[in-house]
Coordinates of N, CA, C and O in Angstrom, one line a residue:
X1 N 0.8 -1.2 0.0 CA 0.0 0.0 0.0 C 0.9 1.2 0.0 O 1.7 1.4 0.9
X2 N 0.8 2.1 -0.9 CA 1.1 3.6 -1.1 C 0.6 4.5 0.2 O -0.5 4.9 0.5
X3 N 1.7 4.8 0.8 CA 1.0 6.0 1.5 C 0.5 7.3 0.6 O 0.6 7.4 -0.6
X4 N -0.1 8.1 1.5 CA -0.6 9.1 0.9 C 0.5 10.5 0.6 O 1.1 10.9 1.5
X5 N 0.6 11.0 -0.4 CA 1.5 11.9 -0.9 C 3.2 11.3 -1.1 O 4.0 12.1 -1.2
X6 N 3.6 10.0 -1.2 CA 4.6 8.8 -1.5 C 4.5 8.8 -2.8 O 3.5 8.5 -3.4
X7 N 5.4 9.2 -3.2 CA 6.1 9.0 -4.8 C 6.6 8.0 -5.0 O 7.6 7.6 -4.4
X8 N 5.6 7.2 -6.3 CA 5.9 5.6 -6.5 C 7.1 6.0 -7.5 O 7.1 6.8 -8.4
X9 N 8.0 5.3 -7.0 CA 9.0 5.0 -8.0 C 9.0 4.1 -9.5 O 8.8 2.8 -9.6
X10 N 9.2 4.9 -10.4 CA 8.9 3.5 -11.9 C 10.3 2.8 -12.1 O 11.4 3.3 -11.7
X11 N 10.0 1.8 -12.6 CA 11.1 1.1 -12.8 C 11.5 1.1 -14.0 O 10.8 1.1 -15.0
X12 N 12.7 1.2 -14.1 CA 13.6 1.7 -14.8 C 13.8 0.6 -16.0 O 13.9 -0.6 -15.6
X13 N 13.8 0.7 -16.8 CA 13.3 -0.2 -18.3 C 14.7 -0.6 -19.2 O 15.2 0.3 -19.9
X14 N 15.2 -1.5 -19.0 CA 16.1 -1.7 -19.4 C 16.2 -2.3 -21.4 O 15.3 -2.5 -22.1
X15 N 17.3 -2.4 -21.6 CA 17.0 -2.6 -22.9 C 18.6 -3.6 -23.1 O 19.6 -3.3 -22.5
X16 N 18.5 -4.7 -23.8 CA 20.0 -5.7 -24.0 C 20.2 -5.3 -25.5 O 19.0 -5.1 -25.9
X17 N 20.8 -5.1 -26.3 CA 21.0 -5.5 -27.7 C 22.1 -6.4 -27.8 O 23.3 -6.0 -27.6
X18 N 21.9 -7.7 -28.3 CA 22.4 -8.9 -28.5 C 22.8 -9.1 -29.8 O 22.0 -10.0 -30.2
X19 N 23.5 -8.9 -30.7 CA 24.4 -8.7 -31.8 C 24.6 -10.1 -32.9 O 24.8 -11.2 -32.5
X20 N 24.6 -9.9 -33.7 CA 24.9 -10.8 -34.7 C 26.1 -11.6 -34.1 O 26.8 -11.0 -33.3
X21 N 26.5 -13.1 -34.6 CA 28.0 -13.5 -34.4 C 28.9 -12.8 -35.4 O 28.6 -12.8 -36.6
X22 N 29.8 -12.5 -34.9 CA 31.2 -12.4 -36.2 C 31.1 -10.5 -36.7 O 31.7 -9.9 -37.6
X23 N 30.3 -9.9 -35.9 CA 30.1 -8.8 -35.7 C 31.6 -7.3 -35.7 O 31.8 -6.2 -36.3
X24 N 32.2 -8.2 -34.7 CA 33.6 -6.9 -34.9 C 33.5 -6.3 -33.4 O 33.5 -6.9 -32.4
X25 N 33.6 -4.7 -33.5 CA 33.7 -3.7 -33.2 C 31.9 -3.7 -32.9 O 31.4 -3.9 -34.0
X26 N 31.0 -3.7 -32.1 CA 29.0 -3.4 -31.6 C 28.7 -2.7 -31.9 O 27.6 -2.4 -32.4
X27 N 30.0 -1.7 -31.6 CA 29.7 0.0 -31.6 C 29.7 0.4 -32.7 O 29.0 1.5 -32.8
X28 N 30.3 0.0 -33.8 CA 30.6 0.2 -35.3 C 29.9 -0.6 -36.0 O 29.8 -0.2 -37.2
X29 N 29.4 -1.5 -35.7 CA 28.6 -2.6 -36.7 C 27.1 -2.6 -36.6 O 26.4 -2.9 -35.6
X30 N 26.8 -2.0 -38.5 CA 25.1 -2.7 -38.5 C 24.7 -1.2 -37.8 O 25.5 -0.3 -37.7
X31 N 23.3 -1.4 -37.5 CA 22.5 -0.2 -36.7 C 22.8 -0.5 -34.7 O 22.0 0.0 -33.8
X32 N 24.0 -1.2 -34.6 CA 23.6 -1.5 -33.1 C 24.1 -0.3 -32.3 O 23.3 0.3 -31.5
X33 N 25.1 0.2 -32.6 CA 25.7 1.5 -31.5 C 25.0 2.5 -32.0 O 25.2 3.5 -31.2
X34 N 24.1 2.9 -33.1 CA 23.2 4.4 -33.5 C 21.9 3.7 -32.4 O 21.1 4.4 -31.7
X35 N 21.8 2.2 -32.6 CA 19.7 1.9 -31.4 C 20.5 2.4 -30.6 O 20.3 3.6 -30.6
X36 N 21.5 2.1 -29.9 CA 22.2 1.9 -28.5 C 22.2 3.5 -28.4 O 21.2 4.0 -27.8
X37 N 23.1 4.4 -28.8 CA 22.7 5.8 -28.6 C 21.3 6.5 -28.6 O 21.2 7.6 -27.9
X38 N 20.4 6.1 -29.2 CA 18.9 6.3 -29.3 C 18.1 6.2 -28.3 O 17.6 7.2 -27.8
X39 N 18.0 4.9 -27.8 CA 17.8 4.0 -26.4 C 18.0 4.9 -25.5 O 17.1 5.5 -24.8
X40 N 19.6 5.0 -25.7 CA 19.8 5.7 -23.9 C 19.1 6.9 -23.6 O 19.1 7.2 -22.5
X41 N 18.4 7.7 -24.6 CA 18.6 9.1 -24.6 C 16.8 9.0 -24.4 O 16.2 10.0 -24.3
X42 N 16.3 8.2 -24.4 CA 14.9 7.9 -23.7 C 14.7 7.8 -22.7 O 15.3 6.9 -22.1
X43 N 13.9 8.5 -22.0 CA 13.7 9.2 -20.3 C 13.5 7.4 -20.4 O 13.0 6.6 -21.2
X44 N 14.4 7.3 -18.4 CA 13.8 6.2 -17.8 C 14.1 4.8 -18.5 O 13.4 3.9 -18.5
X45 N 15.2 4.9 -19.1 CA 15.6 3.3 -19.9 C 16.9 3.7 -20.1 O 17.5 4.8 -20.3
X46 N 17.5 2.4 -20.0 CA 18.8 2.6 -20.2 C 19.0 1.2 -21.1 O 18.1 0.3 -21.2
X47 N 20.3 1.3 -21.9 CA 20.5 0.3 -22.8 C 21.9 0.0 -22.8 O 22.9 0.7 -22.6
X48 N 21.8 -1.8 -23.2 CA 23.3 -1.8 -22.5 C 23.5 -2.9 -24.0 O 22.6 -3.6 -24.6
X49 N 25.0 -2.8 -24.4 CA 25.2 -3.4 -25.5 C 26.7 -3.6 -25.5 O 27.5 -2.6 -25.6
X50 N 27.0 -4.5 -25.4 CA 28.8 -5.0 -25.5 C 29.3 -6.1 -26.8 O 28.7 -6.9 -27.5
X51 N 31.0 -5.5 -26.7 CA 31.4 -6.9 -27.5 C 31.0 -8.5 -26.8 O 31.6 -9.0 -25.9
X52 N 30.6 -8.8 -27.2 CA 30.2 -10.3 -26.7 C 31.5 -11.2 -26.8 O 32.3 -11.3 -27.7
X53 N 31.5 -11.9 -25.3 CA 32.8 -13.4 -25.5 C 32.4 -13.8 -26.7 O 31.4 -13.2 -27.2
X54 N 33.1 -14.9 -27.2 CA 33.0 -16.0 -28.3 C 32.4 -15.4 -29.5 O 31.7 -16.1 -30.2
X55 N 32.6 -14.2 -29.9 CA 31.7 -12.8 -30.8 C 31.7 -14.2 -32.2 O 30.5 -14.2 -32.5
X56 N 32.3 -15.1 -32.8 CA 32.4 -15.7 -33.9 C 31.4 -17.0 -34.0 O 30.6 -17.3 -34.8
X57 N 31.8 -17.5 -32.7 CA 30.7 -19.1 -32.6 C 29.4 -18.6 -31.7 O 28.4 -19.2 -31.8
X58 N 29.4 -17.7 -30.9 CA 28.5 -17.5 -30.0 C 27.6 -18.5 -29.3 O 26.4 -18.7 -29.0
X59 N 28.7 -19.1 -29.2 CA 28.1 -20.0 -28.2 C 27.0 -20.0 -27.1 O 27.2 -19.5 -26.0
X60 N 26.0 -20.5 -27.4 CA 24.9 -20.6 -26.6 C 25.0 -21.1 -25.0 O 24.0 -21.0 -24.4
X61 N 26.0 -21.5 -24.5 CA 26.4 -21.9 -23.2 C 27.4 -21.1 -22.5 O 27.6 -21.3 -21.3
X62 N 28.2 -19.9 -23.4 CA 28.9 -18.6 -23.6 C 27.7 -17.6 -23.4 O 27.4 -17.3 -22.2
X63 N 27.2 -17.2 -23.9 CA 26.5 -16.1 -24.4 C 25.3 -16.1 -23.0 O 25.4 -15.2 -22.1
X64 N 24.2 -17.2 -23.1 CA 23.0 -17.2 -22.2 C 23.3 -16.5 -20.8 O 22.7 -15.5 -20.4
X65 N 24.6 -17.6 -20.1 CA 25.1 -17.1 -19.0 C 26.0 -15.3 -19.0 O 26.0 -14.5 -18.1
X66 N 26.6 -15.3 -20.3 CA 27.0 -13.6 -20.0 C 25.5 -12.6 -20.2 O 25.2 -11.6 -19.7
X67 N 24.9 -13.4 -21.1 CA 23.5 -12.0 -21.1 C 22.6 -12.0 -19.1 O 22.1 -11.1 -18.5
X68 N 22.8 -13.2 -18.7 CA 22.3 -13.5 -17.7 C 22.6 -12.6 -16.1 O 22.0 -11.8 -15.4
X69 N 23.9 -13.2 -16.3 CA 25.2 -12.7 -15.1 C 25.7 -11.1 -15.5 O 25.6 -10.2 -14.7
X70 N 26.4 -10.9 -16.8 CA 27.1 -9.8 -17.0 C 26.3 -8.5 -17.5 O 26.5 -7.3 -17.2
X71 N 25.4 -9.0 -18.5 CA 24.4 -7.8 -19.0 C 23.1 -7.8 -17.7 O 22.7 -6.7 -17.5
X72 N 22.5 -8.9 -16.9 CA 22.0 -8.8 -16.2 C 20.7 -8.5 -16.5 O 20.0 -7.6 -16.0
X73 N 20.3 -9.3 -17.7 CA 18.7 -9.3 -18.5 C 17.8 -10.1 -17.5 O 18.1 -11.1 -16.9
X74 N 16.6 -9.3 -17.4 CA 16.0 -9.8 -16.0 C 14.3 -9.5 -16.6 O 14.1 -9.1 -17.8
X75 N 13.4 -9.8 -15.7 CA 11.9 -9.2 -16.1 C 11.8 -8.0 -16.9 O 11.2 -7.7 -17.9
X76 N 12.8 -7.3 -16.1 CA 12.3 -5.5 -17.0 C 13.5 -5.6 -18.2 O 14.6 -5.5 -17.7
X77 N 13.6 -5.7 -18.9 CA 14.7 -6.4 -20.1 C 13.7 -6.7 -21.1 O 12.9 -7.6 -21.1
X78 N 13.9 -5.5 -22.2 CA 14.3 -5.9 -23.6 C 14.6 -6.5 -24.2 O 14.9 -5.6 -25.0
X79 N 14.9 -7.6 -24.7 CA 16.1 -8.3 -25.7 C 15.7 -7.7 -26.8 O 14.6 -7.4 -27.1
X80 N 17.1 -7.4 -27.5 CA 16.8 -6.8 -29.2 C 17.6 -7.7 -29.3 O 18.7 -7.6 -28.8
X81 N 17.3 -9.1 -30.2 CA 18.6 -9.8 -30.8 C 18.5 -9.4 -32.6 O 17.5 -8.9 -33.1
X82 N 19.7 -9.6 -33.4 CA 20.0 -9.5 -34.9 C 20.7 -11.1 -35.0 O 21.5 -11.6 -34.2
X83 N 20.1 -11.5 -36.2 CA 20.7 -12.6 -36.5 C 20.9 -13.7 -35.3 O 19.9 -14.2 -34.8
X84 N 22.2 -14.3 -34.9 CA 22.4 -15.4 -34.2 C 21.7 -14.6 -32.7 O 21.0 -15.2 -31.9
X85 N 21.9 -13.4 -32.5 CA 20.9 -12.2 -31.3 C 20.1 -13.1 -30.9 O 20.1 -13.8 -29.9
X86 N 19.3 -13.0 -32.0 CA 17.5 -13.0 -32.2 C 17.5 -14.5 -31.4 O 16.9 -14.5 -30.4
X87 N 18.3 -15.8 -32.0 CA 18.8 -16.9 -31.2 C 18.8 -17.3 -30.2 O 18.1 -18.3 -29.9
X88 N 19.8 -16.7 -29.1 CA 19.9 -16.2 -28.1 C 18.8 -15.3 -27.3 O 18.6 -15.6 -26.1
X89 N 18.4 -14.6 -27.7 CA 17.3 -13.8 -27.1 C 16.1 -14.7 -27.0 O 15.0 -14.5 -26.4
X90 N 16.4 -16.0 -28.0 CA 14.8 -16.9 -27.8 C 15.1 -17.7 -27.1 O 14.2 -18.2 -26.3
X91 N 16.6 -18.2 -27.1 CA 17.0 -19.6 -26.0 C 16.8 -19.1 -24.7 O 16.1 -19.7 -23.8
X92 N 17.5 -17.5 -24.4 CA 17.2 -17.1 -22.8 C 15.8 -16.7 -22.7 O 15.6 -16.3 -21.6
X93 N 14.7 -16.7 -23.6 CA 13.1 -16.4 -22.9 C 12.7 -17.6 -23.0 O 11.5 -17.7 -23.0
X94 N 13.6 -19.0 -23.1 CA 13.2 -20.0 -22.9 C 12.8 -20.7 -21.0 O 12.0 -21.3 -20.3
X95 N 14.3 -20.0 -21.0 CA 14.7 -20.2 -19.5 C 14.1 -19.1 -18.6 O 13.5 -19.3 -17.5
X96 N 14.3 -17.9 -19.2 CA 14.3 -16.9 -18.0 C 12.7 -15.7 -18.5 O 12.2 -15.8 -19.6
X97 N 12.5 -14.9 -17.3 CA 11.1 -13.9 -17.9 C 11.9 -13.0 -18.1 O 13.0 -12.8 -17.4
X98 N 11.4 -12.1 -19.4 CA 11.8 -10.8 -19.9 C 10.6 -10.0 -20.2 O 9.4 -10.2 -20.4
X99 N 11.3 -8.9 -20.3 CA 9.7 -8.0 -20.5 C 9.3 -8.5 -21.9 O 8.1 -8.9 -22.0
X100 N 10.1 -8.6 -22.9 CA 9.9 -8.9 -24.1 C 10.6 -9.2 -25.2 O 11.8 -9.2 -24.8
X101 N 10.7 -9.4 -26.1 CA 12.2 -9.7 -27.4 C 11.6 -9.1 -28.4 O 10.4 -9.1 -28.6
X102 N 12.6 -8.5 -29.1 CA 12.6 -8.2 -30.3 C 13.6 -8.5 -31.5 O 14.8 -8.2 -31.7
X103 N 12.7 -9.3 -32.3 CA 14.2 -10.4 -33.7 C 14.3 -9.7 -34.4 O 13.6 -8.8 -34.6
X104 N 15.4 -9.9 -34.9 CA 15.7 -9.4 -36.5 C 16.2 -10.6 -37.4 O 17.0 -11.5 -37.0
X105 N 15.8 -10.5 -38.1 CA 16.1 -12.3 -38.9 C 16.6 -13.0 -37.7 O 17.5 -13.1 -36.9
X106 N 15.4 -13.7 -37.9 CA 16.0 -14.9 -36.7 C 15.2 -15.7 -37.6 O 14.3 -15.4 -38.3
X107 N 16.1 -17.5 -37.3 CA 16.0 -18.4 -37.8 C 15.7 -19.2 -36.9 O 15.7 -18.8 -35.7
X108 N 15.3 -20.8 -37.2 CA 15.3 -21.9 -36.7 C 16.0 -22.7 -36.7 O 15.8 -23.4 -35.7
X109 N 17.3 -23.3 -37.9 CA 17.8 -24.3 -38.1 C 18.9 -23.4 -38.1 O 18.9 -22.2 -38.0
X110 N 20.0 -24.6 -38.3 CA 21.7 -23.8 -38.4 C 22.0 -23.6 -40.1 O 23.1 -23.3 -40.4
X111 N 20.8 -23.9 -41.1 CA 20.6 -23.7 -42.0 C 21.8 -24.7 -43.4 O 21.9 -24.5 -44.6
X112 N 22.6 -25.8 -42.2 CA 23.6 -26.5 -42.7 C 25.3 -25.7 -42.4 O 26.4 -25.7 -43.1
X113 N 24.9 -25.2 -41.4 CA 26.6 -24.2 -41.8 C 27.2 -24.6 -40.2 O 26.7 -24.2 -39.2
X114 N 28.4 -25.4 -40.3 CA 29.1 -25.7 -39.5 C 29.1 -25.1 -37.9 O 29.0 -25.7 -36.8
X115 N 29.5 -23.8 -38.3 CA 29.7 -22.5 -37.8 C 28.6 -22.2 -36.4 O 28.7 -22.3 -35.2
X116 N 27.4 -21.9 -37.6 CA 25.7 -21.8 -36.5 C 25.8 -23.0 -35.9 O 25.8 -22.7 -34.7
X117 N 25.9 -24.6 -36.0 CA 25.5 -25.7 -35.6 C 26.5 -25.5 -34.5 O 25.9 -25.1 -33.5
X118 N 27.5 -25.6 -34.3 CA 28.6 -25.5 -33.2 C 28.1 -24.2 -31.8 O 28.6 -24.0 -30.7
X119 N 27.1 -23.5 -32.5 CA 26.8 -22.5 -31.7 C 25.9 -22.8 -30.4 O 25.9 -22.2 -29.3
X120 N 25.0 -24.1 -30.8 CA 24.3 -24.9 -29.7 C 22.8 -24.7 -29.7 O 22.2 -25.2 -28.8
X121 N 22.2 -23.8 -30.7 CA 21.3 -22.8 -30.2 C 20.2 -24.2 -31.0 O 19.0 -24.2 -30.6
X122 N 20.5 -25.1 -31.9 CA 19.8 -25.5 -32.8 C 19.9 -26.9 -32.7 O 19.5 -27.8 -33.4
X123 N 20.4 -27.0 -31.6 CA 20.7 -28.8 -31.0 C 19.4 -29.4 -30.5 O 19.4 -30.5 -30.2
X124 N 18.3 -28.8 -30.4 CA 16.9 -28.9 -29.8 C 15.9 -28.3 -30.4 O 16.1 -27.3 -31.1
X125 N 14.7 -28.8 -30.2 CA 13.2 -28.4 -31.0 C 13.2 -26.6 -29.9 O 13.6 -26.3 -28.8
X126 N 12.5 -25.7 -30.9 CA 12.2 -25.0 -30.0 C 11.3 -24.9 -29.2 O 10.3 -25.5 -29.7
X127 N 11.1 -24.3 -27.8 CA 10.3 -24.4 -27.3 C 9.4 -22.9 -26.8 O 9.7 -22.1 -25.9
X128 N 8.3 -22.7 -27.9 CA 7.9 -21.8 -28.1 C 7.2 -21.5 -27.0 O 7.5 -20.4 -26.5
X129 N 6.1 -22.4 -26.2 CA 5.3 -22.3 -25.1 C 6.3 -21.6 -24.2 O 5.8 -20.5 -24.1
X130 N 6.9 -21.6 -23.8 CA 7.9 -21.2 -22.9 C 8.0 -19.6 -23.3 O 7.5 -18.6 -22.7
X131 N 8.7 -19.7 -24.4 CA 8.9 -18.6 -25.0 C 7.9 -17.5 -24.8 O 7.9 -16.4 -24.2
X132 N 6.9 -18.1 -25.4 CA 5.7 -16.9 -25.1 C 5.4 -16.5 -23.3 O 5.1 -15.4 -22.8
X133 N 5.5 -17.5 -23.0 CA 4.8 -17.6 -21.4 C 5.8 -16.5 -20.5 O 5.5 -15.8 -19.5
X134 N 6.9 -16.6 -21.2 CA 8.4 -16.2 -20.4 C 8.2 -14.3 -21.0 O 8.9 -13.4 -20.5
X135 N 7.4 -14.0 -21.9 CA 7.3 -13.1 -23.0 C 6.0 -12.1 -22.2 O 5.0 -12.6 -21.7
X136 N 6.1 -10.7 -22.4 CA 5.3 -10.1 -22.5 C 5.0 -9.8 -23.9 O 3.8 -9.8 -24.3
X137 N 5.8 -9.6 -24.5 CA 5.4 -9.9 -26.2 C 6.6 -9.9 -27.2 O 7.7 -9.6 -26.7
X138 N 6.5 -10.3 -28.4 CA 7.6 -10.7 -29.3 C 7.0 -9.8 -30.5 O 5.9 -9.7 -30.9
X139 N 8.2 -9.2 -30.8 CA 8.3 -8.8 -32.0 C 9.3 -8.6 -32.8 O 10.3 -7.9 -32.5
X140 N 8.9 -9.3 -34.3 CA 9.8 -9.8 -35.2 C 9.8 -9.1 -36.6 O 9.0 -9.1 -37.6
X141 N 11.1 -8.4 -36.4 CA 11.5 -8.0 -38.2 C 12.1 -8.9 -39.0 O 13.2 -9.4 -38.6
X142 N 11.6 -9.2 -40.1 CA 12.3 -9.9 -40.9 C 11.9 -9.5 -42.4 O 11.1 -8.5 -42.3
X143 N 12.3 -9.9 -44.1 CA 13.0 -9.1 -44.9 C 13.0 -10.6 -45.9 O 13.8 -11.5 -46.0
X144 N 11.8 -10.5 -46.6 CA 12.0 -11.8 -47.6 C 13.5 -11.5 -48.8 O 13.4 -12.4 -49.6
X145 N 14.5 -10.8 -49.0 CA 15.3 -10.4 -49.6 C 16.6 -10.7 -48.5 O 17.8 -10.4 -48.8
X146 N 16.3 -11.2 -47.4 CA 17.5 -11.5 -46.8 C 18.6 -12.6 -47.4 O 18.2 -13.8 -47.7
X147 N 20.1 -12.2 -47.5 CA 21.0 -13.3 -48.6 C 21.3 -14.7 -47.6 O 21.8 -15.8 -48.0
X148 N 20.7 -14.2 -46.1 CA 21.3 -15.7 -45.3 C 20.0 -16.2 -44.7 O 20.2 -17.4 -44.7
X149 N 18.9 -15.9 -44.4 CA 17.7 -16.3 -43.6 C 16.7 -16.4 -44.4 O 16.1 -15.5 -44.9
X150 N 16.4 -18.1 -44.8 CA 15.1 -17.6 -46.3 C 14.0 -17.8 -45.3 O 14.0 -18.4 -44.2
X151 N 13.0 -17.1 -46.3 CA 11.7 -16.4 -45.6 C 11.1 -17.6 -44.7 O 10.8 -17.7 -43.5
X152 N 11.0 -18.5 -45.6 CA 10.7 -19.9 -44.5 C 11.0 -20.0 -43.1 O 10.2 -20.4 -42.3
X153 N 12.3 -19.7 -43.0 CA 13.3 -19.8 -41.4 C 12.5 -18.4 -40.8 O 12.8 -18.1 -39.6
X154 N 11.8 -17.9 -41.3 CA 11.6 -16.3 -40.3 C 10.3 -16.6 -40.6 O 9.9 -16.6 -39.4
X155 N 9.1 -16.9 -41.4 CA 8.2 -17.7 -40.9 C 7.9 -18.6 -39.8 O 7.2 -18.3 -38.9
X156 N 8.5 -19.7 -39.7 CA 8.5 -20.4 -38.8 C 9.2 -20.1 -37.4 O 9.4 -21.1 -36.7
X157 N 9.5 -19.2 -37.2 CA 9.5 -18.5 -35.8 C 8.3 -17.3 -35.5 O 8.1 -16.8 -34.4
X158 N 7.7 -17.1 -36.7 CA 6.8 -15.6 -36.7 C 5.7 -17.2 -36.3 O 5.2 -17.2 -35.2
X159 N 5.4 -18.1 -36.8 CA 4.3 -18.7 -36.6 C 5.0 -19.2 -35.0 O 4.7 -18.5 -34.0
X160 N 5.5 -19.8 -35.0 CA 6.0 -20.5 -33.4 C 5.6 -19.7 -32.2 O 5.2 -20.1 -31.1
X161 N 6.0 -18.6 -32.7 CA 6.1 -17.4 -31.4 C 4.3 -16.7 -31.8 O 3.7 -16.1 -31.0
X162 N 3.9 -17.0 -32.8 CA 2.7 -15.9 -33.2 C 2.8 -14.5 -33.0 O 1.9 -13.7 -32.6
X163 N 4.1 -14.2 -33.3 CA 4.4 -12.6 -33.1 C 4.3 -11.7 -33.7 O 3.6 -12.1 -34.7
X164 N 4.5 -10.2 -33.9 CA 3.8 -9.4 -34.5 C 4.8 -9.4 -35.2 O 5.9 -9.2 -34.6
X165 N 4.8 -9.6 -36.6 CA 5.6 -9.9 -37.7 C 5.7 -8.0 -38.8 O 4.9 -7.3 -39.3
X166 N 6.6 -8.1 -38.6 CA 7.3 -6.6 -39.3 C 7.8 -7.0 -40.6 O 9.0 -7.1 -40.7
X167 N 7.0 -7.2 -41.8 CA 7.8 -8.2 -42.9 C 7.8 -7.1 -44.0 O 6.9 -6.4 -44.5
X168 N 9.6 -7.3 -44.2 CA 10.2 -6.0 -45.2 C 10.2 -6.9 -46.8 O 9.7 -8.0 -47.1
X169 N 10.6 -6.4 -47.4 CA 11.3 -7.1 -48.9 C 12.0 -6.1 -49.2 O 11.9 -6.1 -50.5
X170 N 12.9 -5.1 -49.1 CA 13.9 -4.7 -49.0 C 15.3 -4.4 -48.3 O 16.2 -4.0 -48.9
X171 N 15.5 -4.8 -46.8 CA 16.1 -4.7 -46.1 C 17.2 -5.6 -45.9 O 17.9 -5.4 -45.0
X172 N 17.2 -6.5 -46.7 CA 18.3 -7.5 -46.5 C 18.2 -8.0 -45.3 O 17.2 -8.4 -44.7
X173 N 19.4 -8.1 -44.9 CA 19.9 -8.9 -43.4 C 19.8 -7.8 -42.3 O 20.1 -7.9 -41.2
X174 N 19.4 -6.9 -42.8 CA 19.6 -5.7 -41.6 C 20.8 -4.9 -41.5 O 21.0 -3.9 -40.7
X175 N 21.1 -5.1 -41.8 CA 22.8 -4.4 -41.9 C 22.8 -3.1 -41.8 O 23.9 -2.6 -41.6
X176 N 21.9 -2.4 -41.9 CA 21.9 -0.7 -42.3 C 22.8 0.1 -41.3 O 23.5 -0.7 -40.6
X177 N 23.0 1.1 -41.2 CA 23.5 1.6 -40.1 C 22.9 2.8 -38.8 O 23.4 3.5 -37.9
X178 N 21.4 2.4 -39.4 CA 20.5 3.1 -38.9 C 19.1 2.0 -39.0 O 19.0 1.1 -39.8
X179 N 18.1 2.4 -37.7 CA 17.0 1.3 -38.1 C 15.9 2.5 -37.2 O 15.7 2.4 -36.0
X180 N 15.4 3.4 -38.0 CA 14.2 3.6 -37.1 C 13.1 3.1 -36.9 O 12.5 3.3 -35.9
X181 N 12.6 2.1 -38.1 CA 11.4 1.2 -37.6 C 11.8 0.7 -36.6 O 10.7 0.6 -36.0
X182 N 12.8 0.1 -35.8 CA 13.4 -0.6 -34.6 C 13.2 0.4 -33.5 O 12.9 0.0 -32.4
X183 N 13.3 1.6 -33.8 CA 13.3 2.5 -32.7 C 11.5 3.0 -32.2 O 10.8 3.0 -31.3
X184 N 11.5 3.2 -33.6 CA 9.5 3.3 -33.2 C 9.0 2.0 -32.1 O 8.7 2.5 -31.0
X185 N 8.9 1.0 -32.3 CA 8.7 -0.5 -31.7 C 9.2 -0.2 -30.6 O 8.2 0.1 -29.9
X186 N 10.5 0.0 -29.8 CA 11.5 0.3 -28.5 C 10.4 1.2 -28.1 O 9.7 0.8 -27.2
X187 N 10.2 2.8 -28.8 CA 9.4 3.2 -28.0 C 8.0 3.0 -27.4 O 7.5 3.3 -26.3
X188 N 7.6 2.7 -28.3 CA 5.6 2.2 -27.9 C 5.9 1.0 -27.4 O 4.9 1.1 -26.6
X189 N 6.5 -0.2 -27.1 CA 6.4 -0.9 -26.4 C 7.0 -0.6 -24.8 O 6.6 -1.1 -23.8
X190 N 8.3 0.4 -24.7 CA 8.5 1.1 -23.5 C 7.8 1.9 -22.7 O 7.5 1.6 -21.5
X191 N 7.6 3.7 -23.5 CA 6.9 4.2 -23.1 C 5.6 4.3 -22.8 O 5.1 5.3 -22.2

C-alpha cells in the first residue's frame, strides 16, 4: 500500500541489444551502436550493448550465461537480438522472464553451416510455449530479400512465437547503419 503523498517510483526499463555472431567492433557494426545511442537518450531506460565473448561461434552456453550474469537481462529487459541475437534472445526467454524480445532475422535451423551448428542454439526443438509464457510480447522484423535467412526460417519462428511480424522485402539482413522502424517498436512498447 502507497502511502498518501509517496512518490511511486517506476522502474527503470532496461534494454539488452544482443548482436549478430562475427560482428567486430557493436559499436561500429550494423544499426547497433546508432539503437544503442537512441535508447539511452529515452527518459527512464537505459540500454546496454557490448562486445560479446566467443563474438564468432557465440556460443549458446557462452552467451546465455553472459546475457544473464554480465548484461544482467532480467523481467524489466528488452532483448533486441540480430541474426544469431535474435537466437539467443529466444533460447534465454526459454529459461528466464523478460519484458519482451525483439528479432531481426532470426531463424530456426543452423541452415547447414558448420559455424551456427557449433553455436548450440539448434541442437533442440524450440520451445515456443515457454517462450511466449516467459514473454510479455515478441516482436519480429524480418526481410523476404534476406542473402542468409530464407523467408521460411523467419516464418516459422513468426508462426511458433505468433508474433507481431514486421515483414520488409527490401532490407536484407539488416545491416543498415540506422533502423528507425526498430526504434519506433522500442518506444511504444517502452513508453
Amino acid at each position: 500500500m502507497v502511502e498518501r503523498g509517496a512518490i511511486q517510483k517506476r522502474v527503470k526499463m532496461k534494454v539488452a541489444i544482443i548482436p549478430g555472431n562475427g560482428a567486430g567492433d557493436v559499436f561500429h557494426a550494423n544499426w547497433y551502436g546508432w539503437a544503442h545511442k537512441q535508447i539511452n537518450k529515452m527518459e527512464n531506460v537505459s540500454c546496454d550493448l557490448r562486445n560479446m565473448p566467443d563474438p564468432i561461434t557465440a556460443k549458446e552456453s557462452i552467451w546465455i550465461p553472459f546475457m544473464r550474469e554480465q548484461m544482467e537481462c532480467d523481467e524489466n529487459t528488452v532483448i533486441i537480438g540480430h541474426s544469431s541475437g535474435a537466437e539467443a534472445a529466444m533460447r534465454f526467454a526459454e529459461k528466464y522472464k523478460v519484458k519482451g524480445i525483439i528479432l531481426v532475422s532470426a531463424c530456426v535451423t543452423d541452415l547447414g553451416d558448420d559455424n551456427e551448428r557449433a553455436s548450440g542454439y539448434y541442437s533442440r526443438p524450440w520451445d515456443w510455449t515457454s517462450i511466449k509464457a516467459n514473454t510479455d510480447f515478441v516482436v519480429q522484423f524480418g526481410s523476404t530479400d534476406d542473402p542468409f535467412i530464407p523467408w521460411e526460417e523467419q516464418q516459422a519462428v513468426a508462426d511458433g512465437l505468433s508474433s507481431d511480424l514486421r515483414k520488409f522485402s527490401d532490407k536484407g539482413h539488416f545491416m543498415n547503419s540506422s533502423f528507425p522502424q526498430l526504434m519506433e517498436v522500442v518506444k511504444e512498447k517502452i513508453q
